[in-house]
Each structure stands twice: as C-alpha cells, then as structure tokens.
Amino acid sequence: MNKEISFNNIFSRGKVLIPFITAGYPNLNLFEKIIRNLYQSGADIIEIGIPFSDPLADGVTIQKSNQTVLKQGINLRLILSRISRISQEITSPIVIMSYYNPILSYGIKKFINDAKESGISGIIVPDLPFDEREPLYSMAKEKNIKTILMITPVTPLERVREIIKHGDGFIYCVSLIGITGDSKKPLFSWISQDLPNIRKLSPLPIILGFGIDSPETAQKVSPYVDGIVVGSALIKKIDNLIKSSIDENRLLREIEYFIRSLKLAITS
C-alpha cells in the first residue's frame, strides 16, 4: 500500500478512528502486539506517542505510561526501529506525536530521515509554537511526511485560518481547555457551534481529540468532525486489564472489543 496517498483514501471512506498509545507501552513486545491488534480491530490511523519526561499536554494516565516506558530505557532510536518492523505489516498510516525536545536531542534531520525510513506518515508536535515550526516542518514536507497542526477552543480565528493554510494531512482540534484525560468533558458548545465553521474553512479533514473517553462521547461529537482520537481511555483500559491479571490473549480481545465499539459509535 502506498501510504503517501492513503490519507485521502482513508478519509474518503467515512469517519476515521485514531487510537493513541505511548510507544513501548506497557513493554516493547506487548506494544507491538497491541498495534497489530488496533489495526485488525478497525483503526484507520494509529497515533504513537514518543515518551517524554515532561509531557505538558498530557494528563496523569499518559504521564504514567511515559514514566513506565522511560524506566525501561526505551528511547526514540529503539522506537523507530520497532515501528519500522510494524509498518511493514499493517496498512494503516502511523502518525508520531512527540514533544520537541526528544526530536531536538535526536537531531532534526536524522529524525526526519529515520522517521521516513521507518514508514511514519505524519508528525504532531504539540509544544512546538506555530511560528517556530521551521525547519522541522520543511524537512518533513520534503520527505512527504504530513505535518499535522492543532487548534484549540481558544485559538483566535485569524490564527485558525493560518494554521489551516499550513496544515497537512488533517487538522487536529482539541476538544477542551486542558490536558488529555482531563475530567472536564469536551466543550460541546464549542464543538457544535464553532467547529462547523472551522470545518467549512478547512480543505483538510477535522479530527477531534482529548476527552473522548467512551463510545457514547464518540457518538455525540461524531456529527461535527471527520474523525476522533482516543488516547487516555485506551491506556487506562490497558492499565486496568493488566491490574486484573488476565492473560495476554484476553487482554488483546478486550482491547479489540473497545476499539470496535468506538468505531461502531462514530460510523453508525
């Protein structure tokens, strides 16, 4: 499959589900199995978070997953190596979410080259200010890696227009004023009143993330967007399954059921 054209193909099929998981979580071997499971369960795009010691946009659940992975010594080089193997086996595009420091530490040019070699289709860097996105985004675009930009409920309209103009792949809209896994629910007033106007401005698909924690919430926001990201809820589910001491096959079946229920919620 040519992943360089797969974004258009995927969004042309209908509502898109993007599960997020921290790279290497809960351990490298099970992480690989979970990625394959997400793909087989109906994930259209898979977002993989690069673990970082200070994940400013993430809540407690993803913060803990980052700490778990970092304590195992899992680093960006090792993650890209594993993604390289996984990307040969699945046809869903893989998008990386990374804070800027791990990329700077790795080296921007080396990161882009290795990300491309690993089969990564897009990058999201939540703490990289829009006005400081170069040279990373230019290098990414030269390699045909999608540079996915974010909009929040407090982004001024003129900045929204600029972000849409320079975005690539899709526009990632944050559903609330807060962090991932926040107890605050998505701002439905903003989603129902402002997102339709943003959607009209954008030639790119609109994806909503943060605070989407159940099939019920997914179904509620689905009419206003082209797809959703579910991260903290997935990792919390994995945490709970591990604590219940079930075997690995049962864990993967439970994850499959959860992903299929989310997919059904946004497509039915």
PDB file of C-alpha atoms in Angstrom:
ATOM      1  CA  MET A   1       0.000   0.000   0.000  1.00  0.00           C
ATOM      2  CA  ASN A   2       1.258   3.477  -0.853  1.00  0.00           C
ATOM      3  CA  LYS A   3       0.895   5.319   2.449  1.00  0.00           C
ATOM      4  CA  GLU A   4       1.637   8.658   0.779  1.00  0.00           C
ATOM      5  CA  ILE A   5      -1.866   8.607  -0.713  1.00  0.00           C
ATOM      6  CA  SER A   6      -3.578   6.634   1.999  1.00  0.00           C
ATOM      7  CA  PHE A   7      -4.813   9.671   3.963  1.00  0.00           C
ATOM      8  CA  ASN A   8      -7.100  10.700   1.114  1.00  0.00           C
ATOM      9  CA  ASN A   9      -8.299   7.163   0.656  1.00  0.00           C
ATOM     10  CA  ILE A  10      -8.970   6.703   4.346  1.00  0.00           C
ATOM     11  CA  PHE A  11     -10.962   9.900   4.795  1.00  0.00           C
ATOM     12  CA  SER A  12     -12.974   9.187   1.665  1.00  0.00           C
ATOM     13  CA  ARG A  13     -14.317   6.041   3.340  1.00  0.00           C
ATOM     14  CA  GLY A  14     -16.087   7.860   6.192  1.00  0.00           C
ATOM     15  CA  LYS A  15     -15.486   8.679   9.856  1.00  0.00           C
ATOM     16  CA  VAL A  16     -11.953   7.906  10.970  1.00  0.00           C
ATOM     17  CA  LEU A  17     -10.835   6.332  14.249  1.00  0.00           C
ATOM     18  CA  ILE A  18      -7.336   7.128  15.514  1.00  0.00           C
ATOM     19  CA  PRO A  19      -6.284   5.284  18.682  1.00  0.00           C
ATOM     20  CA  PHE A  20      -3.273   6.700  20.529  1.00  0.00           C
ATOM     21  CA  ILE A  21      -0.792   4.667  22.528  1.00  0.00           C
ATOM     22  CA  THR A  22       2.505   5.570  24.125  1.00  0.00           C
ATOM     23  CA  ALA A  23       5.405   3.964  22.262  1.00  0.00           C
ATOM     24  CA  GLY A  24       6.688   0.862  24.009  1.00  0.00           C
ATOM     25  CA  TYR A  25       3.820   0.699  26.495  1.00  0.00           C
ATOM     26  CA  PRO A  26       3.403  -1.390  28.614  1.00  0.00           C
ATOM     27  CA  ASN A  27       6.521  -3.109  27.251  1.00  0.00           C
ATOM     28  CA  LEU A  28       8.014  -3.335  23.780  1.00  0.00           C
ATOM     29  CA  ASN A  29       6.777  -6.813  22.887  1.00  0.00           C
ATOM     30  CA  LEU A  30       3.197  -6.244  24.040  1.00  0.00           C
ATOM     31  CA  PHE A  31       3.224  -2.788  22.448  1.00  0.00           C
ATOM     32  CA  GLU A  32       3.888  -4.382  19.056  1.00  0.00           C
ATOM     33  CA  LYS A  33       1.051  -6.855  19.572  1.00  0.00           C
ATOM     34  CA  ILE A  34      -1.324  -4.059  20.611  1.00  0.00           C
ATOM     35  CA  ILE A  35      -0.504  -2.046  17.480  1.00  0.00           C
ATOM     36  CA  ARG A  36      -1.303  -5.044  15.276  1.00  0.00           C
ATOM     37  CA  ASN A  37      -4.479  -5.585  17.309  1.00  0.00           C
ATOM     38  CA  LEU A  38      -5.558  -1.949  16.872  1.00  0.00           C
ATOM     39  CA  TYR A  39      -5.090  -2.283  13.124  1.00  0.00           C
ATOM     40  CA  GLN A  40      -7.050  -5.536  12.928  1.00  0.00           C
ATOM     41  CA  SER A  41      -9.822  -4.046  15.085  1.00  0.00           C
ATOM     42  CA  GLY A  42     -10.532  -1.169  12.702  1.00  0.00           C
ATOM     43  CA  ALA A  43      -8.102   1.643  13.497  1.00  0.00           C
ATOM     44  CA  ASP A  44      -7.839   3.814  10.394  1.00  0.00           C
ATOM     45  CA  ILE A  45      -4.725   5.695  11.504  1.00  0.00           C
ATOM     46  CA  ILE A  46      -2.565   4.864  14.539  1.00  0.00           C
ATOM     47  CA  GLU A  47      -1.001   7.624  16.643  1.00  0.00           C
ATOM     48  CA  ILE A  48       2.090   6.685  18.631  1.00  0.00           C
ATOM     49  CA  GLY A  49       3.354   8.974  21.386  1.00  0.00           C
ATOM     50  CA  ILE A  50       7.085   9.328  21.961  1.00  0.00           C
ATOM     51  CA  PRO A  51       7.698   9.049  25.737  1.00  0.00           C
ATOM     52  CA  PHE A  52       8.990  12.239  27.349  1.00  0.00           C
ATOM     53  CA  SER A  53       9.711  13.238  30.933  1.00  0.00           C
ATOM     54  CA  ASP A  54       7.643  16.441  30.778  1.00  0.00           C
ATOM     55  CA  PRO A  55       4.587  15.800  28.569  1.00  0.00           C
ATOM     56  CA  LEU A  56       2.867  19.163  29.051  1.00  0.00           C
ATOM     57  CA  ALA A  57      -0.288  18.376  27.067  1.00  0.00           C
ATOM     58  CA  ASP A  58      -0.908  15.024  28.728  1.00  0.00           C
ATOM     59  CA  GLY A  59      -2.808  14.085  31.860  1.00  0.00           C
ATOM     60  CA  VAL A  60      -1.972  11.607  34.587  1.00  0.00           C
ATOM     61  CA  THR A  61      -2.750   8.441  32.613  1.00  0.00           C
ATOM     62  CA  ILE A  62      -0.433   9.193  29.706  1.00  0.00           C
ATOM     63  CA  GLN A  63       2.167  10.749  32.034  1.00  0.00           C
ATOM     64  CA  LYS A  64       2.368   7.442  33.936  1.00  0.00           C
ATOM     65  CA  SER A  65       2.675   5.464  30.716  1.00  0.00           C
ATOM     66  CA  ASN A  66       5.559   7.749  29.709  1.00  0.00           C
ATOM     67  CA  GLN A  67       7.324   7.128  33.035  1.00  0.00           C
ATOM     68  CA  THR A  68       6.807   3.364  32.743  1.00  0.00           C
ATOM     69  CA  VAL A  69       8.401   3.295  29.318  1.00  0.00           C
ATOM     70  CA  LEU A  70      11.263   5.649  30.181  1.00  0.00           C
ATOM     71  CA  LYS A  71      12.180   3.488  33.209  1.00  0.00           C
ATOM     72  CA  GLN A  72      12.573   0.553  30.804  1.00  0.00           C
ATOM     73  CA  GLY A  73      15.188   2.525  28.870  1.00  0.00           C
ATOM     74  CA  ILE A  74      13.082   2.704  25.737  1.00  0.00           C
ATOM     75  CA  ASN A  75      14.294   5.552  23.553  1.00  0.00           C
ATOM     76  CA  LEU A  76      13.460   7.142  20.212  1.00  0.00           C
ATOM     77  CA  ARG A  77      16.011   5.087  18.265  1.00  0.00           C
ATOM     78  CA  LEU A  78      14.575   1.838  19.586  1.00  0.00           C
ATOM     79  CA  ILE A  79      11.003   3.012  18.954  1.00  0.00           C
ATOM     80  CA  LEU A  80      11.710   3.921  15.328  1.00  0.00           C
ATOM     81  CA  SER A  81      13.316   0.517  14.839  1.00  0.00           C
ATOM     82  CA  ARG A  82      10.185  -1.261  16.124  1.00  0.00           C
ATOM     83  CA  ILE A  83       7.868   0.991  14.097  1.00  0.00           C
ATOM     84  CA  SER A  84       9.903   0.127  11.010  1.00  0.00           C
ATOM     85  CA  ARG A  85       9.034  -3.527  11.531  1.00  0.00           C
ATOM     86  CA  ILE A  86       5.362  -2.889  12.333  1.00  0.00           C
ATOM     87  CA  SER A  87       4.797  -0.553   9.387  1.00  0.00           C
ATOM     88  CA  GLN A  88       5.725  -3.373   7.021  1.00  0.00           C
ATOM     89  CA  GLU A  89       2.841  -5.450   8.365  1.00  0.00           C
ATOM     90  CA  ILE A  90      -0.063  -3.002   8.545  1.00  0.00           C
ATOM     91  CA  THR A  91      -1.638  -0.664   6.025  1.00  0.00           C
ATOM     92  CA  SER A  92      -2.970   1.944   8.469  1.00  0.00           C
ATOM     93  CA  PRO A  93      -0.719   5.038   8.425  1.00  0.00           C
ATOM     94  CA  ILE A  94       1.316   5.625  11.583  1.00  0.00           C
ATOM     95  CA  VAL A  95       1.497   9.164  12.951  1.00  0.00           C
ATOM     96  CA  ILE A  96       4.005  10.134  15.639  1.00  0.00           C
ATOM     97  CA  MET A  97       3.155  12.563  18.423  1.00  0.00           C
ATOM     98  CA  SER A  98       6.338  13.848  20.007  1.00  0.00           C
ATOM     99  CA  TYR A  99       7.327  16.797  22.127  1.00  0.00           C
ATOM    100  CA  TYR A 100      10.064  18.884  20.562  1.00  0.00           C
ATOM    101  CA  ASN A 101      12.915  18.081  22.972  1.00  0.00           C
ATOM    102  CA  PRO A 102      13.250  14.372  22.021  1.00  0.00           C
ATOM    103  CA  ILE A 103      13.408  15.401  18.349  1.00  0.00           C
ATOM    104  CA  LEU A 104      15.998  18.120  19.030  1.00  0.00           C
ATOM    105  CA  SER A 105      18.060  15.708  21.100  1.00  0.00           C
ATOM    106  CA  TYR A 106      17.915  13.078  18.339  1.00  0.00           C
ATOM    107  CA  GLY A 107      18.703  15.665  15.665  1.00  0.00           C
ATOM    108  CA  ILE A 108      16.007  17.135  13.415  1.00  0.00           C
ATOM    109  CA  LYS A 109      17.437  15.959  10.092  1.00  0.00           C
ATOM    110  CA  LYS A 110      18.269  12.500  11.430  1.00  0.00           C
ATOM    111  CA  PHE A 111      14.797  12.222  12.971  1.00  0.00           C
ATOM    112  CA  ILE A 112      13.045  13.090   9.718  1.00  0.00           C
ATOM    113  CA  ASN A 113      15.228  10.720   7.691  1.00  0.00           C
ATOM    114  CA  ASP A 114      14.799   7.854  10.158  1.00  0.00           C
ATOM    115  CA  ALA A 115      11.064   8.535  10.554  1.00  0.00           C
ATOM    116  CA  LYS A 116      10.637   8.294   6.796  1.00  0.00           C
ATOM    117  CA  GLU A 117      12.673   5.105   6.682  1.00  0.00           C
ATOM    118  CA  SER A 118      10.522   3.690   9.478  1.00  0.00           C
ATOM    119  CA  GLY A 119       7.335   4.211   7.484  1.00  0.00           C
ATOM    120  CA  ILE A 120       5.925   7.094   9.514  1.00  0.00           C
ATOM    121  CA  SER A 121       3.299   9.087   7.616  1.00  0.00           C
ATOM    122  CA  GLY A 122       2.825  12.141   9.826  1.00  0.00           C
ATOM    123  CA  ILE A 123       4.056  14.041  12.877  1.00  0.00           C
ATOM    124  CA  ILE A 124       2.321  16.043  15.607  1.00  0.00           C
ATOM    125  CA  VAL A 125       4.446  18.239  17.899  1.00  0.00           C
ATOM    126  CA  PRO A 126       2.090  19.816  20.454  1.00  0.00           C
ATOM    127  CA  ASP A 127       4.639  22.045  22.204  1.00  0.00           C
ATOM    128  CA  LEU A 128       6.218  23.467  19.042  1.00  0.00           C
ATOM    129  CA  PRO A 129       4.812  27.001  18.570  1.00  0.00           C
ATOM    130  CA  PHE A 130       3.225  27.558  15.163  1.00  0.00           C
ATOM    131  CA  ASP A 131       5.587  30.456  14.401  1.00  0.00           C
ATOM    132  CA  GLU A 132       8.637  28.331  15.216  1.00  0.00           C
ATOM    133  CA  ARG A 133       7.690  25.244  13.206  1.00  0.00           C
ATOM    134  CA  GLU A 134      10.640  25.582  10.824  1.00  0.00           C
ATOM    135  CA  PRO A 135      12.996  23.912   9.971  1.00  0.00           C
ATOM    136  CA  LEU A 136      11.304  20.725  11.220  1.00  0.00           C
ATOM    137  CA  TYR A 137       8.175  21.044   9.104  1.00  0.00           C
ATOM    138  CA  SER A 138      10.015  21.981   5.898  1.00  0.00           C
ATOM    139  CA  MET A 139      12.237  18.936   6.250  1.00  0.00           C
ATOM    140  CA  ALA A 140       9.197  16.757   6.943  1.00  0.00           C
ATOM    141  CA  LYS A 141       7.354  18.040   3.885  1.00  0.00           C
ATOM    142  CA  GLU A 142      10.426  17.391   1.706  1.00  0.00           C
ATOM    143  CA  LYS A 143      10.082  13.744   2.749  1.00  0.00           C
ATOM    144  CA  ASN A 144       6.308  13.786   2.244  1.00  0.00           C
ATOM    145  CA  ILE A 145       5.631  13.357   5.957  1.00  0.00           C
ATOM    146  CA  LYS A 146       2.365  15.057   6.925  1.00  0.00           C
ATOM    147  CA  THR A 147       2.779  17.965   9.361  1.00  0.00           C
ATOM    148  CA  ILE A 148      -0.376  17.927  11.447  1.00  0.00           C
ATOM    149  CA  LEU A 149      -1.242  21.169  13.243  1.00  0.00           C
ATOM    150  CA  MET A 150      -3.510  21.718  16.243  1.00  0.00           C
ATOM    151  CA  ILE A 151      -6.378  24.090  17.011  1.00  0.00           C
ATOM    152  CA  THR A 152      -7.900  24.600  20.462  1.00  0.00           C
ATOM    153  CA  PRO A 153     -11.125  26.271  21.613  1.00  0.00           C
ATOM    154  CA  VAL A 154      -9.131  29.425  22.458  1.00  0.00           C
ATOM    155  CA  THR A 155      -7.234  29.724  19.162  1.00  0.00           C
ATOM    156  CA  PRO A 156      -8.128  33.126  17.605  1.00  0.00           C
ATOM    157  CA  LEU A 157      -9.929  32.926  14.264  1.00  0.00           C
ATOM    158  CA  GLU A 158      -7.131  34.609  12.309  1.00  0.00           C
ATOM    159  CA  ARG A 159      -4.656  32.088  13.709  1.00  0.00           C
ATOM    160  CA  VAL A 160      -7.096  29.289  12.831  1.00  0.00           C
ATOM    161  CA  ARG A 161      -7.010  30.486   9.218  1.00  0.00           C
ATOM    162  CA  GLU A 162      -3.176  30.468   9.204  1.00  0.00           C
ATOM    163  CA  ILE A 163      -2.990  27.020  10.779  1.00  0.00           C
ATOM    164  CA  ILE A 164      -5.426  25.610   8.229  1.00  0.00           C
ATOM    165  CA  LYS A 165      -3.401  27.200   5.410  1.00  0.00           C
ATOM    166  CA  HIS A 166      -0.193  25.478   6.537  1.00  0.00           C
ATOM    167  CA  GLY A 167      -1.640  22.205   7.855  1.00  0.00           C
ATOM    168  CA  ASP A 168      -1.186  18.889   6.132  1.00  0.00           C
ATOM    169  CA  GLY A 169      -2.956  15.544   6.403  1.00  0.00           C
ATOM    170  CA  PHE A 170      -5.651  16.699   8.800  1.00  0.00           C
ATOM    171  CA  ILE A 171      -6.313  19.404  11.377  1.00  0.00           C
ATOM    172  CA  TYR A 172      -6.204  18.172  14.987  1.00  0.00           C
ATOM    173  CA  CYS A 173      -8.785  20.001  17.102  1.00  0.00           C
ATOM    174  CA  VAL A 174      -8.525  19.820  20.893  1.00  0.00           C
ATOM    175  CA  SER A 175     -11.982  19.362  22.405  1.00  0.00           C
ATOM    176  CA  LEU A 176     -11.366  21.151  25.696  1.00  0.00           C
ATOM    177  CA  ILE A 177      -9.229  23.708  27.510  1.00  0.00           C
ATOM    178  CA  GLY A 178      -6.994  21.342  29.410  1.00  0.00           C
ATOM    179  CA  ILE A 179      -4.931  18.190  29.012  1.00  0.00           C
ATOM    180  CA  THR A 180      -5.511  14.656  27.762  1.00  0.00           C
ATOM    181  CA  GLY A 181      -7.637  12.501  30.012  1.00  0.00           C
ATOM    182  CA  ASP A 182      -8.947  15.630  31.753  1.00  0.00           C
ATOM    183  CA  SER A 183     -12.033  15.093  33.883  1.00  0.00           C
ATOM    184  CA  LYS A 184     -13.548  18.012  32.005  1.00  0.00           C
ATOM    185  CA  LYS A 185     -15.777  16.786  29.244  1.00  0.00           C
ATOM    186  CA  PRO A 186     -15.400  18.080  25.671  1.00  0.00           C
ATOM    187  CA  LEU A 187     -16.722  21.605  25.191  1.00  0.00           C
ATOM    188  CA  PHE A 188     -19.870  20.643  23.341  1.00  0.00           C
ATOM    189  CA  SER A 189     -20.932  24.270  22.902  1.00  0.00           C
ATOM    190  CA  TRP A 190     -17.683  24.973  21.006  1.00  0.00           C
ATOM    191  CA  ILE A 191     -17.877  21.683  19.115  1.00  0.00           C
ATOM    192  CA  SER A 192     -21.454  22.221  17.975  1.00  0.00           C
ATOM    193  CA  GLN A 193     -21.253  25.972  17.286  1.00  0.00           C
ATOM    194  CA  ASP A 194     -17.687  26.767  16.183  1.00  0.00           C
ATOM    195  CA  LEU A 195     -16.341  23.528  14.715  1.00  0.00           C
ATOM    196  CA  PRO A 196     -18.825  23.530  11.809  1.00  0.00           C
ATOM    197  CA  ASN A 197     -17.468  26.947  10.785  1.00  0.00           C
ATOM    198  CA  ILE A 198     -13.859  25.782  11.125  1.00  0.00           C
ATOM    199  CA  ARG A 199     -14.752  22.735   9.074  1.00  0.00           C
ATOM    200  CA  LYS A 200     -16.075  24.991   6.303  1.00  0.00           C
ATOM    201  CA  LEU A 201     -12.768  26.899   6.274  1.00  0.00           C
ATOM    202  CA  SER A 202     -10.634  23.776   6.011  1.00  0.00           C
ATOM    203  CA  PRO A 203      -9.917  21.743   2.891  1.00  0.00           C
ATOM    204  CA  LEU A 204      -8.385  19.213   5.273  1.00  0.00           C
ATOM    205  CA  PRO A 205     -10.365  16.769   7.437  1.00  0.00           C
ATOM    206  CA  ILE A 206     -11.114  17.856  11.005  1.00  0.00           C
ATOM    207  CA  ILE A 207     -10.149  15.402  13.754  1.00  0.00           C
ATOM    208  CA  LEU A 208     -11.165  15.838  17.394  1.00  0.00           C
ATOM    209  CA  GLY A 209      -9.128  14.601  20.353  1.00  0.00           C
ATOM    210  CA  PHE A 210      -8.778  14.995  24.154  1.00  0.00           C
ATOM    211  CA  GLY A 211     -11.584  13.944  26.499  1.00  0.00           C
ATOM    212  CA  ILE A 212     -13.216  11.370  24.220  1.00  0.00           C
ATOM    213  CA  ASP A 213     -13.403   8.522  26.690  1.00  0.00           C
ATOM    214  CA  SER A 214     -16.302   6.301  25.627  1.00  0.00           C
ATOM    215  CA  PRO A 215     -18.428   5.183  22.680  1.00  0.00           C
ATOM    216  CA  GLU A 216     -21.184   7.496  23.998  1.00  0.00           C
ATOM    217  CA  THR A 217     -18.953  10.574  23.856  1.00  0.00           C
ATOM    218  CA  ALA A 218     -17.582   9.489  20.479  1.00  0.00           C
ATOM    219  CA  GLN A 219     -21.089   9.196  19.091  1.00  0.00           C
ATOM    220  CA  LYS A 220     -22.047  12.613  20.460  1.00  0.00           C
ATOM    221  CA  VAL A 221     -19.146  14.506  18.808  1.00  0.00           C
ATOM    222  CA  SER A 222     -19.061  12.457  15.615  1.00  0.00           C
ATOM    223  CA  PRO A 223     -21.539  14.550  13.562  1.00  0.00           C
ATOM    224  CA  TYR A 224     -19.254  17.605  13.828  1.00  0.00           C
ATOM    225  CA  VAL A 225     -15.939  16.040  12.794  1.00  0.00           C
ATOM    226  CA  ASP A 226     -14.312  13.704  10.292  1.00  0.00           C
ATOM    227  CA  GLY A 227     -12.830  11.504  12.976  1.00  0.00           C
ATOM    228  CA  ILE A 228     -11.660  11.167  16.563  1.00  0.00           C
ATOM    229  CA  VAL A 229      -8.529  10.395  18.580  1.00  0.00           C
ATOM    230  CA  VAL A 230      -8.853   8.215  21.681  1.00  0.00           C
ATOM    231  CA  GLY A 231      -5.760   8.006  23.881  1.00  0.00           C
ATOM    232  CA  SER A 232      -6.104   8.182  27.665  1.00  0.00           C
ATOM    233  CA  ALA A 233      -9.207   5.983  27.669  1.00  0.00           C
ATOM    234  CA  LEU A 234      -7.347   3.272  25.751  1.00  0.00           C
ATOM    235  CA  ILE A 235      -4.288   3.400  28.002  1.00  0.00           C
ATOM    236  CA  LYS A 236      -6.478   3.422  31.119  1.00  0.00           C
ATOM    237  CA  LYS A 237      -8.236   0.323  29.796  1.00  0.00           C
ATOM    238  CA  ILE A 238      -4.891  -1.421  29.241  1.00  0.00           C
ATOM    239  CA  ASP A 239      -3.833  -0.426  32.795  1.00  0.00           C
ATOM    240  CA  ASN A 240      -6.991  -1.897  34.294  1.00  0.00           C
ATOM    241  CA  LEU A 241      -6.693  -5.104  32.278  1.00  0.00           C
ATOM    242  CA  ILE A 242      -3.088  -5.571  33.417  1.00  0.00           C
ATOM    243  CA  LYS A 243      -4.104  -4.993  37.058  1.00  0.00           C
ATOM    244  CA  SER A 244      -6.796  -7.665  36.712  1.00  0.00           C
ATOM    245  CA  SER A 245      -4.047 -10.206  35.880  1.00  0.00           C
ATOM    246  CA  ILE A 246      -5.812 -11.646  32.838  1.00  0.00           C
ATOM    247  CA  ASP A 247      -3.732 -13.427  30.224  1.00  0.00           C
ATOM    248  CA  GLU A 248      -2.383 -11.668  27.158  1.00  0.00           C
ATOM    249  CA  ASN A 249      -4.894 -13.146  24.712  1.00  0.00           C
ATOM    250  CA  ARG A 250      -7.811 -11.980  26.855  1.00  0.00           C
ATOM    251  CA  LEU A 251      -6.221  -8.511  27.140  1.00  0.00           C
ATOM    252  CA  LEU A 252      -5.965  -8.230  23.362  1.00  0.00           C
ATOM    253  CA  ARG A 253      -9.562  -9.405  22.914  1.00  0.00           C
ATOM    254  CA  GLU A 254     -10.796  -6.750  25.371  1.00  0.00           C
ATOM    255  CA  ILE A 255      -8.861  -4.053  23.511  1.00  0.00           C
ATOM    256  CA  GLU A 256     -10.343  -5.276  20.245  1.00  0.00           C
ATOM    257  CA  TYR A 257     -13.856  -5.062  21.681  1.00  0.00           C
ATOM    258  CA  PHE A 258     -13.211  -1.491  22.906  1.00  0.00           C
ATOM    259  CA  ILE A 259     -11.831  -0.316  19.544  1.00  0.00           C
ATOM    260  CA  ARG A 260     -14.661  -1.936  17.605  1.00  0.00           C
ATOM    261  CA  SER A 261     -17.231  -0.289  19.903  1.00  0.00           C
ATOM    262  CA  LEU A 262     -15.681   3.144  19.255  1.00  0.00           C
ATOM    263  CA  LYS A 263     -15.618   2.541  15.523  1.00  0.00           C
ATOM    264  CA  LEU A 264     -19.253   1.485  15.562  1.00  0.00           C
ATOM    265  CA  ALA A 265     -20.177   4.584  17.589  1.00  0.00           C
ATOM    266  CA  ILE A 266     -18.816   7.014  15.001  1.00  0.00           C
ATOM    267  CA  THR A 267     -19.945   5.149  11.907  1.00  0.00           C
ATOM    268  CA  SER A 268     -23.466   4.045  12.841  1.00  0.00           C
TER     269      SER A 268
END
